[in-house]
Structures are given as structure tokens and as C-alpha cells.
Coordinates of C-alpha atoms in Angstrom, one line a residue:
M1 CA -0.3 -0.3 -0.2
G2 CA 2.9 1.9 1.0
D3 CA 4.3 1.8 -2.6
Y4 CA 1.1 2.7 -4.4
L5 CA 0.9 5.9 -1.9
R6 CA 3.8 7.5 -2.9
Q7 CA 3.3 6.8 -6.5
I8 CA 0.3 8.5 -6.7
S9 CA 1.8 11.0 -4.3
A10 CA 4.6 11.9 -6.8
Q11 CA 2.0 12.4 -9.8
A12 CA -0.9 13.8 -8.1
G13 CA 0.8 16.3 -5.9
L14 CA -0.6 14.9 -3.1
R15 CA 0.0 14.3 0.2
F16 CA -0.9 10.8 2.4
E17 CA -0.2 10.3 6.1
Q18 CA -1.6 7.0 7.7
V19 CA -2.7 6.3 11.3
N20 CA -3.4 3.0 12.2
N21 CA -6.5 2.6 9.3
V22 CA -7.3 5.7 8.5
I23 CA -5.3 7.8 5.5
M24 CA -5.6 11.1 5.7
V25 CA -4.7 13.0 2.0
S26 CA -3.6 16.9 1.4
R27 CA -2.1 19.1 -1.2
S28 CA 1.7 19.4 -1.1
E29 CA 2.8 22.2 0.1
K30 CA 5.2 22.0 -3.4
D31 CA 4.1 21.6 -7.3
E32 CA 4.8 17.8 -7.8
V33 CA 5.5 17.4 -11.8
I34 CA 3.5 14.5 -13.3
N35 CA 7.3 13.4 -15.4
T36 CA 6.8 9.8 -16.5
P37 CA 10.2 9.8 -18.0
V38 CA 9.0 8.6 -21.9
V39 CA 11.0 11.4 -23.6
D40 CA 14.7 10.8 -25.2
L41 CA 17.4 12.0 -22.5
A42 CA 19.1 13.0 -25.1
V43 CA 16.4 15.7 -26.3
Q44 CA 17.7 19.1 -24.6
M45 CA 15.1 20.4 -22.0
R46 CA 14.2 23.7 -20.9
K47 CA 12.4 25.2 -18.0
I48 CA 9.3 26.7 -18.2
T49 CA 7.9 28.7 -15.5
G50 CA 4.5 30.9 -15.7
Q51 CA 1.0 31.5 -14.2
V52 CA -2.5 30.9 -15.2
M53 CA -5.1 33.6 -14.9
A54 CA -9.4 33.7 -15.8
S55 CA -9.5 36.4 -18.4
E56 CA -12.5 37.5 -17.2
D57 CA -11.0 39.2 -13.7
N58 CA -7.3 38.6 -13.4
T59 CA -7.7 36.1 -10.5
P60 CA -5.4 33.2 -10.3
L61 CA -6.3 29.6 -11.1
P62 CA -5.5 26.6 -9.3
G63 CA -6.0 23.1 -10.4
V64 CA -4.9 23.6 -14.1
N65 CA -3.9 21.1 -16.1
I66 CA -0.7 21.7 -17.9
T67 CA 0.9 19.2 -20.0
V68 CA 3.3 18.9 -23.1
Q69 CA 1.0 17.7 -26.4
G70 CA 1.9 14.0 -27.4
T71 CA 3.6 13.0 -24.1
T72 CA 3.4 11.8 -20.5
L73 CA 5.0 15.1 -19.4
G74 CA 2.6 17.3 -17.0
V75 CA 1.8 19.5 -14.5
I76 CA -0.8 21.3 -12.2
S77 CA -0.8 24.7 -11.4
D78 CA -0.7 25.4 -7.6
N79 CA -3.3 27.5 -5.4
E80 CA -2.1 30.8 -6.8
G81 CA -2.2 29.0 -10.5
R82 CA 1.7 29.3 -10.7
F83 CA 3.3 26.2 -12.4
S84 CA 6.5 25.0 -13.5
I85 CA 8.0 22.2 -16.1
D86 CA 10.7 20.7 -18.2
V87 CA 9.9 21.0 -21.7
P88 CA 11.5 19.9 -24.8
E89 CA 12.6 22.4 -27.3
S90 CA 9.9 23.7 -29.7
A91 CA 7.0 21.8 -27.5
T92 CA 3.7 22.7 -27.1
L93 CA 2.1 23.6 -24.0
V94 CA -1.5 22.6 -23.2
F95 CA -3.7 23.9 -21.0
S96 CA -6.9 22.4 -19.7
F97 CA -9.4 23.3 -16.9
V98 CA -13.3 22.5 -16.9
G99 CA -15.5 25.5 -17.8
Y100 CA -12.4 27.1 -19.8
L101 CA -11.0 26.7 -23.5
T102 CA -8.8 24.8 -23.5
E103 CA -5.4 26.6 -24.9
A104 CA -2.8 25.2 -26.5
V105 CA 0.7 27.4 -26.4
T106 CA 4.5 26.7 -28.7
I107 CA 7.1 27.6 -26.9
T108 CA 9.8 29.1 -28.9
G109 CA 12.5 30.3 -26.8
Q110 CA 10.2 31.8 -23.8
T111 CA 11.5 30.5 -20.4
V112 CA 8.2 32.4 -18.5
L113 CA 4.6 31.8 -19.9
N114 CA 1.5 33.9 -18.6
I115 CA -1.7 32.7 -19.7
S116 CA -5.1 33.9 -19.5
M117 CA -7.8 31.3 -20.0
I118 CA -10.9 32.4 -21.2
P119 CA -14.2 30.7 -20.0
D120 CA -16.3 28.3 -22.3
V121 CA -19.3 30.5 -22.8
K122 CA -21.5 28.1 -24.8
S123 CA -20.9 24.9 -22.3
L124 CA -22.0 27.1 -19.5
N125 CA -24.7 28.8 -21.1
E126 CA -25.8 25.4 -22.8
V127 CA -30.3 24.8 -21.7
V128 CA -31.4 21.7 -20.4
V129 CA -34.7 21.2 -21.2
I130 CA -36.9 20.0 -17.7
G131 CA -40.6 19.9 -18.0
Y132 CA -42.6 23.0 -18.7
G133 CA -39.3 25.1 -18.5
S134 CA -36.2 25.1 -19.3
V135 CA -32.3 25.8 -16.9
K136 CA -28.7 26.4 -17.8
K137 CA -26.9 23.6 -17.4
P138 CA -24.7 25.1 -14.2
D139 CA -28.2 26.1 -12.4
L140 CA -29.1 22.2 -13.0
T141 CA -30.0 19.9 -9.7
G142 CA -31.9 17.3 -11.0
A143 CA -30.7 14.1 -12.9
V144 CA -30.5 14.8 -16.1
S145 CA -29.0 13.7 -19.2
T146 CA -28.4 15.5 -22.6
I147 CA -27.5 14.3 -26.1
S148 CA -26.9 16.9 -28.9
S149 CA -27.4 17.2 -32.2
Q150 CA -23.5 16.9 -32.6
Q151 CA -23.7 13.7 -31.0
I152 CA -26.4 12.5 -32.7
D153 CA -25.2 13.1 -36.1
K154 CA -22.0 11.2 -35.7
I155 CA -24.0 8.2 -34.9
P156 CA -24.8 6.0 -37.8
T157 CA -28.3 4.9 -36.5
L158 CA -31.4 4.1 -38.0
S159 CA -33.3 4.0 -34.6
V160 CA -34.1 6.6 -31.9
A161 CA -33.4 4.6 -29.6
N162 CA -30.1 3.3 -30.6
I163 CA -29.2 6.7 -29.9
L164 CA -29.8 6.5 -26.0
Q165 CA -27.8 3.1 -25.9
G166 CA -24.2 3.9 -24.5
K167 CA -25.1 7.7 -23.9
A168 CA -27.2 7.9 -21.0
A169 CA -25.8 7.1 -17.8
G170 CA -28.6 4.7 -15.8
V171 CA -31.1 4.3 -19.2
D172 CA -31.0 0.8 -20.8
V173 CA -32.4 -0.1 -24.1
V174 CA -32.7 -3.6 -25.5
S175 CA -33.8 -4.8 -28.8
N176 CA -36.8 -7.3 -28.2
T177 CA -36.3 -9.0 -32.0
G178 CA -33.5 -7.8 -33.8
E179 CA -36.2 -6.6 -36.4
P180 CA -36.2 -3.6 -38.2
G181 CA -38.9 -1.1 -36.3
G182 CA -39.4 -3.8 -34.0
G183 CA -40.1 -3.5 -30.3
V184 CA -37.5 -2.4 -27.9
T185 CA -37.5 -2.4 -24.5
I186 CA -36.2 1.0 -22.6
R187 CA -35.6 1.1 -18.9
I188 CA -34.2 4.6 -16.7
R189 CA -32.9 3.6 -13.2
G190 CA -34.5 -0.2 -13.3
T191 CA -38.4 -0.9 -12.9
S192 CA -40.9 1.0 -11.3
T193 CA -43.8 -1.0 -9.7
L194 CA -46.0 2.5 -10.1
N195 CA -48.6 1.7 -12.9
G196 CA -46.7 -1.8 -13.3
G197 CA -45.2 -0.5 -16.4
S198 CA -41.2 -0.1 -17.5
S199 CA -41.8 2.2 -20.2
P200 CA -40.6 6.1 -19.7
L201 CA -43.0 8.3 -21.0
F202 CA -41.8 10.0 -24.4
I203 CA -42.6 13.7 -25.0
V204 CA -41.9 15.5 -28.7
D205 CA -41.9 18.7 -29.2
G206 CA -44.8 18.7 -26.0
V207 CA -46.6 15.9 -27.7
P208 CA -46.8 13.2 -24.9
L209 CA -46.3 10.0 -27.3
Q210 CA -49.1 7.0 -27.0
T211 CA -48.1 3.9 -27.0
D212 CA -50.5 1.5 -25.7
G213 CA -51.6 1.5 -28.8
V214 CA -48.8 1.1 -30.6
T215 CA -47.7 -1.8 -28.4
S216 CA -50.7 -4.0 -28.2
L217 CA -50.8 -4.9 -31.9
N218 CA -48.7 -8.1 -30.7
M219 CA -50.3 -10.6 -33.0
G220 CA -47.3 -11.6 -34.7
G221 CA -45.3 -12.0 -31.6
S222 CA -43.6 -9.2 -31.5
A223 CA -44.4 -5.7 -30.8
L224 CA -44.1 -2.6 -32.6
N225 CA -41.5 0.1 -31.4
P226 CA -43.4 3.7 -30.9
L227 CA -40.1 5.8 -31.4
A228 CA -39.5 3.5 -35.0
D229 CA -42.0 6.8 -36.5
M230 CA -39.3 9.2 -35.6
D231 CA -36.0 10.4 -38.3
P232 CA -33.0 10.9 -35.9
S233 CA -31.8 13.9 -38.4
D234 CA -34.8 15.7 -37.6
I235 CA -33.7 15.7 -33.6
E236 CA -31.8 18.6 -31.8
S237 CA -31.3 17.3 -28.4
I238 CA -32.6 14.8 -26.5
Q239 CA -33.1 15.4 -22.5
V240 CA -33.9 12.0 -19.9
L241 CA -35.2 13.1 -17.1
K242 CA -34.5 10.4 -14.5
D243 CA -35.2 11.7 -10.8
A244 CA -38.1 12.5 -9.3
A245 CA -36.9 16.2 -9.3
S246 CA -36.7 16.6 -12.9
A247 CA -39.9 14.3 -13.8
A248 CA -42.0 15.6 -10.9
I249 CA -44.2 18.0 -13.3
Y250 CA -45.4 15.0 -15.5
G251 CA -47.0 13.4 -12.2
S252 CA -47.4 9.6 -12.0
R253 CA -47.0 9.1 -15.7
A254 CA -43.3 9.9 -15.2
A255 CA -42.5 6.8 -12.6
N256 CA -40.6 5.3 -14.8
G257 CA -38.1 8.4 -15.9
V258 CA -39.1 11.0 -19.1
V259 CA -37.4 11.2 -22.9
I260 CA -37.7 14.7 -24.3
V261 CA -37.5 15.1 -27.6
T262 CA -36.6 18.6 -29.7
T263 CA -36.5 19.0 -33.2
K264 CA -34.3 20.7 -35.5
R265 CA -35.9 24.7 -35.8
G266 CA -35.5 27.4 -38.3
K267 CA -32.8 30.1 -37.7
A268 CA -32.7 33.8 -39.4
G269 CA -31.0 33.6 -42.5
K270 CA -31.2 32.2 -46.3
P271 CA -32.5 29.5 -46.9
T272 CA -30.5 26.2 -46.7
L273 CA -31.3 23.0 -48.0
N274 CA -29.4 19.8 -47.0
I275 CA -29.6 16.8 -48.7
N276 CA -28.4 13.5 -47.4
S277 CA -28.4 9.8 -49.0
T278 CA -27.1 6.5 -47.1
I279 CA -26.8 3.5 -48.3
G280 CA -25.3 0.1 -46.0
V281 CA -25.4 -3.0 -45.6
S282 CA -25.1 -5.0 -42.5
K283 CA -25.0 -8.9 -41.9
I284 CA -24.5 -11.2 -38.3
A285 CA -21.3 -10.6 -36.9
N286 CA -21.1 -14.3 -36.0
K287 CA -21.8 -17.6 -36.5
I288 CA -22.9 -20.2 -33.9
G289 CA -21.1 -23.1 -34.1
V290 CA -23.5 -26.5 -34.2
L291 CA -23.0 -29.7 -35.5
N292 CA -23.1 -31.2 -38.7
A293 CA -25.1 -34.1 -40.1
R294 CA -22.4 -36.7 -39.8
Q295 CA -21.2 -34.7 -36.2
F296 CA -24.8 -34.9 -35.4
R297 CA -25.4 -39.1 -36.9
D298 CA -22.3 -39.9 -35.0
F299 CA -23.3 -38.1 -31.7
M300 CA -26.8 -39.6 -31.8
F301 CA -25.4 -42.9 -32.6
D302 CA -22.7 -43.1 -29.4
K303 CA -25.9 -42.1 -27.1
D304 CA -28.0 -44.8 -28.2
M305 CA -25.3 -47.2 -27.5
N306 CA -24.3 -45.9 -24.5
N307 CA -28.6 -46.3 -23.0
G308 CA -28.4 -49.6 -24.3
G309 CA -30.2 -48.9 -27.5
A310 CA -30.1 -50.0 -30.7
P311 CA -28.4 -47.4 -33.1
G312 CA -30.9 -45.4 -35.5
A313 CA -33.2 -45.4 -32.7
A314 CA -34.3 -42.0 -32.2
G315 CA -34.8 -41.6 -36.3
V316 CA -31.5 -40.1 -37.6
D317 CA -31.0 -43.3 -40.1
S318 CA -29.2 -41.9 -43.0
L319 CA -31.2 -43.5 -45.3
A320 CA -34.4 -42.0 -44.0
G321 CA -35.2 -39.6 -47.2
S322 CA -36.1 -36.6 -44.5
N323 CA -33.1 -37.1 -42.3
S324 CA -30.7 -37.1 -45.3
G325 CA -29.5 -33.1 -45.5
D326 CA -26.6 -31.5 -44.2
T327 CA -28.4 -28.0 -43.7
D328 CA -26.7 -24.7 -42.3
F329 CA -29.7 -23.1 -41.0
Q330 CA -28.3 -19.9 -40.3
D331 CA -26.7 -19.4 -43.9
A332 CA -30.4 -20.0 -45.1
M333 CA -32.1 -17.7 -42.5
F334 CA -29.3 -14.5 -42.2
R335 CA -28.6 -12.6 -44.9
Q336 CA -26.1 -9.1 -46.2
A337 CA -29.2 -6.9 -45.3
L338 CA -29.0 -3.8 -47.7
T339 CA -30.5 -0.1 -46.3
K340 CA -31.1 2.9 -48.4
K341 CA -32.0 6.3 -46.8
F342 CA -32.2 9.7 -48.0
D343 CA -33.5 12.5 -46.4
A344 CA -34.1 16.3 -47.4
K345 CA -34.1 19.6 -45.5
I346 CA -34.8 23.2 -46.0
S347 CA -35.1 26.0 -43.2
G348 CA -34.1 29.3 -42.9
G349 CA -36.6 32.7 -41.8
T350 CA -36.3 36.1 -40.6
D351 CA -35.9 37.7 -37.3
K352 CA -40.0 37.6 -37.1
L353 CA -40.3 33.7 -38.7
R354 CA -38.5 30.9 -39.3
Y355 CA -39.0 27.2 -40.7
M356 CA -37.8 24.2 -41.4
I357 CA -39.1 21.7 -43.3
S358 CA -38.1 18.2 -44.0
T359 CA -39.0 14.9 -45.6
G360 CA -37.5 11.4 -45.7
F361 CA -37.8 8.1 -47.3
L362 CA -36.2 4.8 -45.3
D363 CA -35.8 1.3 -46.6
Q364 CA -34.5 -1.2 -44.7
D365 CA -33.9 -5.2 -44.5
G366 CA -33.7 -7.0 -42.0
I367 CA -30.2 -9.6 -41.5
V368 CA -33.2 -12.3 -41.1
I369 CA -34.9 -13.1 -44.5
K370 CA -38.4 -11.8 -44.7
T371 CA -38.1 -8.6 -42.6
N372 CA -38.0 -5.0 -43.5
L373 CA -39.2 -1.4 -42.5
K374 CA -40.2 1.2 -45.1
R375 CA -40.7 4.8 -43.7
I376 CA -41.8 7.9 -45.5
N377 CA -42.1 10.9 -42.9
T378 CA -42.9 14.2 -43.3
R379 CA -42.0 17.3 -40.9
I380 CA -42.9 21.4 -40.4
N381 CA -41.9 23.3 -37.9
V382 CA -42.7 27.0 -38.1
D383 CA -41.9 30.1 -35.8
Y384 CA -43.7 33.8 -35.9
Q385 CA -42.7 36.4 -33.7
A386 CA -45.9 38.2 -33.9
Y387 CA -44.6 41.0 -31.7
E388 CA -42.2 41.7 -29.5
N389 CA -43.6 39.9 -26.1
L390 CA -45.7 37.5 -28.5
K391 CA -44.8 34.4 -30.2
I392 CA -46.8 32.0 -32.0
G393 CA -46.1 28.6 -33.9
S394 CA -47.1 24.9 -35.5
N395 CA -45.2 21.4 -35.3
F396 CA -46.4 19.0 -37.8
S397 CA -45.0 15.9 -38.5
Y398 CA -46.6 12.7 -40.9
T399 CA -45.1 9.5 -41.1
R400 CA -46.5 6.3 -42.9
S401 CA -44.5 3.1 -42.5
T402 CA -44.6 -0.4 -43.6
N403 CA -43.2 -3.1 -41.4
T404 CA -42.7 -6.6 -42.4
R405 CA -42.0 -9.0 -40.0
T406 CA -41.7 -13.2 -39.4
D407 CA -43.7 -14.7 -37.0
Q408 CA -42.5 -15.4 -33.1
G409 CA -39.6 -13.1 -33.8
S410 CA -38.2 -15.1 -36.9
N411 CA -38.5 -18.6 -34.8
I412 CA -34.4 -17.6 -34.4
K413 CA -34.6 -20.4 -31.8
G414 CA -35.1 -22.7 -34.7
V415 CA -32.1 -22.0 -36.2
V416 CA -29.7 -23.2 -34.0
S417 CA -32.1 -25.8 -32.5
I418 CA -33.1 -28.0 -35.4
P419 CA -30.4 -30.9 -36.2
S420 CA -29.1 -30.1 -39.7
I421 CA -29.5 -33.8 -41.3
Y422 CA -33.4 -32.3 -42.0
P423 CA -33.2 -30.4 -44.8
I424 CA -35.2 -27.5 -45.9
F425 CA -37.0 -28.8 -49.0
L426 CA -38.6 -32.5 -49.4
S427 CA -38.3 -34.2 -52.5
D428 CA -41.1 -33.3 -54.0
G429 CA -40.3 -29.4 -53.8
T430 CA -42.6 -28.3 -50.9
Y431 CA -41.2 -27.4 -47.4
N432 CA -40.4 -29.5 -44.7
V433 CA -42.1 -27.8 -42.6
A434 CA -41.9 -29.4 -39.1
P435 CA -39.7 -32.8 -39.5
N436 CA -40.2 -34.7 -36.2
D437 CA -42.0 -31.5 -34.9
K438 CA -38.9 -29.7 -34.6
L439 CA -39.9 -26.5 -36.4
N440 CA -38.2 -25.1 -40.0
P441 CA -37.4 -21.5 -39.6
V442 CA -37.1 -21.5 -43.2
A443 CA -40.5 -22.6 -44.0
Y444 CA -42.3 -20.4 -41.1
A445 CA -40.4 -17.7 -42.5
N446 CA -41.7 -18.2 -46.3
L447 CA -45.0 -19.8 -45.4
I448 CA -46.5 -17.1 -43.1
K449 CA -47.1 -13.1 -43.9
N450 CA -46.7 -10.2 -40.8
Q451 CA -47.2 -7.2 -42.0
A452 CA -48.1 -3.7 -40.2
I453 CA -48.9 -0.5 -41.9
T454 CA -48.8 2.4 -39.5
N455 CA -49.9 6.1 -40.6
R456 CA -49.2 8.4 -37.6
F457 CA -49.6 12.5 -37.1
L458 CA -48.3 14.6 -34.7
G459 CA -48.9 18.2 -34.5
S460 CA -49.1 20.8 -32.1
E461 CA -50.0 24.8 -32.1
Y462 CA -48.4 27.5 -29.5
F463 CA -48.1 30.4 -28.1
E464 CA -46.1 32.1 -25.6
W465 CA -46.6 35.7 -24.1
T466 CA -43.6 37.4 -22.4
P467 CA -45.2 39.9 -19.7
I468 CA -41.9 40.6 -18.0
K469 CA -38.6 39.6 -18.6
G470 CA -38.1 36.5 -17.5
L471 CA -41.7 34.8 -17.2
I472 CA -43.6 33.3 -19.8
A473 CA -47.0 32.5 -19.9
K474 CA -48.0 29.6 -22.4
S475 CA -51.0 28.2 -23.7
S476 CA -50.7 24.7 -26.4
F477 CA -53.1 22.3 -27.7
S478 CA -51.6 18.9 -29.6
V479 CA -52.6 16.0 -30.6
D480 CA -51.3 12.2 -31.6
Y481 CA -53.2 10.4 -33.6
S482 CA -52.2 6.7 -35.1
D483 CA -54.0 4.4 -37.3
I484 CA -52.9 0.6 -37.1
I485 CA -53.4 -2.1 -39.2
E486 CA -51.9 -5.6 -39.2
N487 CA -52.6 -8.8 -41.0
V488 CA -51.4 -11.9 -40.3
F489 CA -51.5 -14.7 -42.5
R490 CA -50.4 -18.3 -41.8
N491 CA -50.0 -21.2 -45.1
K492 CA -52.2 -24.0 -44.2
L493 CA -48.9 -26.5 -44.0
T494 CA -47.6 -24.2 -41.1
Y495 CA -50.3 -25.5 -39.0
I496 CA -50.0 -28.8 -36.7
P497 CA -51.6 -30.7 -36.5
K498 CA -52.9 -30.5 -40.2
S499 CA -57.1 -30.8 -38.7
T500 CA -56.3 -27.5 -37.3
D501 CA -58.7 -24.7 -38.6
H502 CA -57.0 -22.6 -40.8
K503 CA -57.3 -18.4 -40.7
A504 CA -56.0 -15.0 -41.5
Q505 CA -56.5 -12.2 -39.4
Y506 CA -56.9 -9.1 -39.4
R507 CA -56.8 -6.3 -37.2
G508 CA -57.1 -2.5 -36.9
N509 CA -56.0 0.1 -34.1
K510 CA -56.7 4.1 -33.9
S511 CA -55.9 6.1 -31.7
L512 CA -56.5 9.3 -30.6
S513 CA -55.4 11.4 -27.8
W514 CA -54.8 15.1 -27.4
L515 CA -53.5 17.6 -24.4
T516 CA -54.9 21.4 -24.3
E517 CA -52.6 23.6 -21.6
K518 CA -54.8 26.5 -21.4
L519 CA -52.3 28.6 -19.4
T520 CA -49.2 27.7 -18.0
F521 CA -46.4 30.4 -16.3
F522 CA -42.8 29.6 -16.0
I523 CA -39.6 31.2 -15.3
H524 CA -37.1 31.2 -18.3

């Protein structure tokens, strides 16, 4: 333990004192140089001293990290902002401190260097949306995670749910089937017992999303994804409210947390047109190792012999026609899936009127055969500053999606559980649907039609009145309308036993919800 403390003391400028089982930590009276000898000793070194100050009031900045770019050499400024460091000739010193812009200075012969660091105003003024209002990030006390448009643009994803994966602490996102547009489970800090659910409340531009109507259509064995209707390129930011203080404004609906999605708005200036086109290929990362036909027969033969039975008693006689295959069901079920995406946006406006109009098209194949998602989406956002203290606006979006799925999540279990001795087709060219009651996943994927068509409209109108600076009165009306039609047709060959009545299923669900906020006051 003593050796570890001495190493930490040398690198961090700290002093440790141990009395029995208590270790006391204090700042060393001298500056300690973080000096890992990775620089060639033959290089001529120069001692640089100086002081780091805050540009706004010229006060010393203690604790500033000062490192030599490209090396592990570094020091930390003391309580008076002073530092001393040995650097190679023509080295570049990098000064970094939380809340300030990073400074990089190249040494050109000087031995004294005084730095004035500039506050990172953009970082300090970053606004976080919580409930009806918003606060600056330094004033935020609740547990809120923010994902900005810059982060979203760097994520090559087609789903809003995937954006949350790994980007917000305490948020778990699990895909239920892996199919395009398939259901997802999103949990924020575990599962709440209130209302017996686990899904958070989703708010898009002030409109609470209705998820019950979307996820209740489950005839094909897998629910739909309520976030699949959104184009990630339309999103400006995502706020995840994780604690009771942040989400209290929404009441019991926020028992499992709140996800607030804010879409992009127009900015004053000349019209700007952005067109993006993407094409990609996805495939399964790794196949699961399974026995081939010969290995399976040998295994079953040994099993029967060890159990005192006759060879072939398990129905794996190589002479049996229905057992004469050597099938790789993983190759038959999985494919290289092609994805095509196109979106276009035009935005602009004046000091009074600003607009953003977008449209997009997505055609995404799943890595499992017979799975696909086609989506067409349109969005219009308009803001109008009618008077100096009165602002009105509209947000409208329409999405039509066609989700083609396979039964029971493609029966992926059958891909690895059905023995490879069974061929996909029988000798007469028909599907070998259920050899020895083992469901053939390829047959089921091709013989069962499972399709859901969704039309969804989100819209809101609002006005904001600012009677005095900092106080905003807001009134709004929003609506969420969805029309989902799902049809499932099962070929008669898929029924076991064969005497089962054959049927097709056609089912629809229309959902309409609206929210009126007559007058809400909040501080901005």
C-alpha cells in the first residue's frame, strides 16, 4: 500500500499520512511535476515557469492541467495559479480546465509563460429542458442526461432508441427481436412498480406519445417500436429526466422516467437546403457453432449405444429421406441486409418568421430473411414572432411505415435448435415444415405473412406571451393520432396438427389523444 501511495503522491501533488487504519490526504506544499520519463534524455530540456489567470477578472486559476502535447509530461497549477515544468525544445503546452476553453501554446525560446484562460461561454450557457421550462446547465440540480444534435449526427443509426444506447447513464435499451422497427424495452434506473409498467414517458416537441396503442398489436409475436416513426436526423436534442425532481411536473406518468425529444427549428437567414443519402450493408457478426449432419449422427449413435438402445433408434437413420440433409440453417435464415436512406431539409427565415421543412425515406432490410421496414416521413416546424412579447408556432409531422416481420420473431431459436440432418425442402419441392415436430424456421419465414402498416400524425400549436422579462405564459394544444393495421396470414402447411382450422387475421387500432394547456407560467 505504501508504494502505491508514494506513486500517487509523486504524480498528483498530494501528501498522504496514515494513522492506524485512517489515511489522510492533503495537497503538497510544493508543485509536483507529473514526469513520466518517456522523453528521450538526449533531447535538450527547457524549464518553463508561469502563471495561469482567468481572463474575466485576472484571478489565479488553481488546478489547471498543463501537459506537453504528445507526451505524458504534465503538471497542475498551484493555489496561486503558478506552475513550473521541464519541456523539450519547440514543445507545445496544452492548458485545460473545466469551464474554460483549452489553450495550446508553442514554446519558441521563452522561459516565462503567463496564460489568460477564456471561459467556455457555450458550455456554461447550455440549456437543459426540464418539464415546462428550461435551465442553464450550471444551475441544474436534477439527474438529467443530454444528447445533443452534434452527438446524434456522429451516430450511424436509423433508430431513435439506438441513440440512447451508451449515451445516457442509467438508461438500458434492449431490442426485443432485432427486426427493423421491432419492439424495444427502454428502462431508466430499473423498473418502477407504479402502474405496473417499465416504459418511460416520451415527449416530442411538447406532445406526449401514446405507446399503448402501438405496442398492443402483438398478433405476430413481437410488438412494434413507438420510436420507429421518427427520423433521427430531425432531432436537435434528447433530454432524459431520471429522478423525481426533474420529472415531477408529469406526475405518475413519469414514474419510469421521461425522454424529451426536441426537433430542429429554423434559423434566421437565407434558405439552407441539406440533402443526405446513405446506403449500407449489415450482417450477423458471428455464427453459432453447431454440429453438422455427420457429427450429429455420430453423437446420436453414441448416445443410443451408451443407453443400451439400438443404433438409429432416435430417428437419424441416414437412409431416411427426411433425414438425409446437411443443412446450415444459419446461412439459410441470415443474409447481408441492404439499407437505403434519403432525407432532405430546407430551413431559414427572418427575424420574425422561421421555418424548417424536412422529408425522408427509409428502406431497411433485416438480417433475417423476410423482414423489412419502409418509412416515409415529413415534418414542418414554424415559429412566428408576432410582437416583441408574443410568439406563436406550429409543429406537424406525418409518418407512414410498413413493417414486414416474421412470425414469433422469426423463430430464431429454431435456427440453432433444429438438427442439420433435416433438409429445408422435401423431395417433391415442398417445404419440410416440421420434421419430427422440429419447426423449420426457413419454412415459417416464407409461409407466414406478418405485416403492420402505420399512419401517424403528431401536431401542436402554441403561443408564448412574455409580460415581463424572464416570465413566460404559454398555452398550447397538441394531438397524437395513429392508425395501425396488422394482417397475418399463415399457410395451411404451418399448422400442426394438420386438422387445425386455418385462418387469416386482420386487425386495426386507431388511437387519438390530445392535450390542452390553457395557460402555464414558468420562469425562463
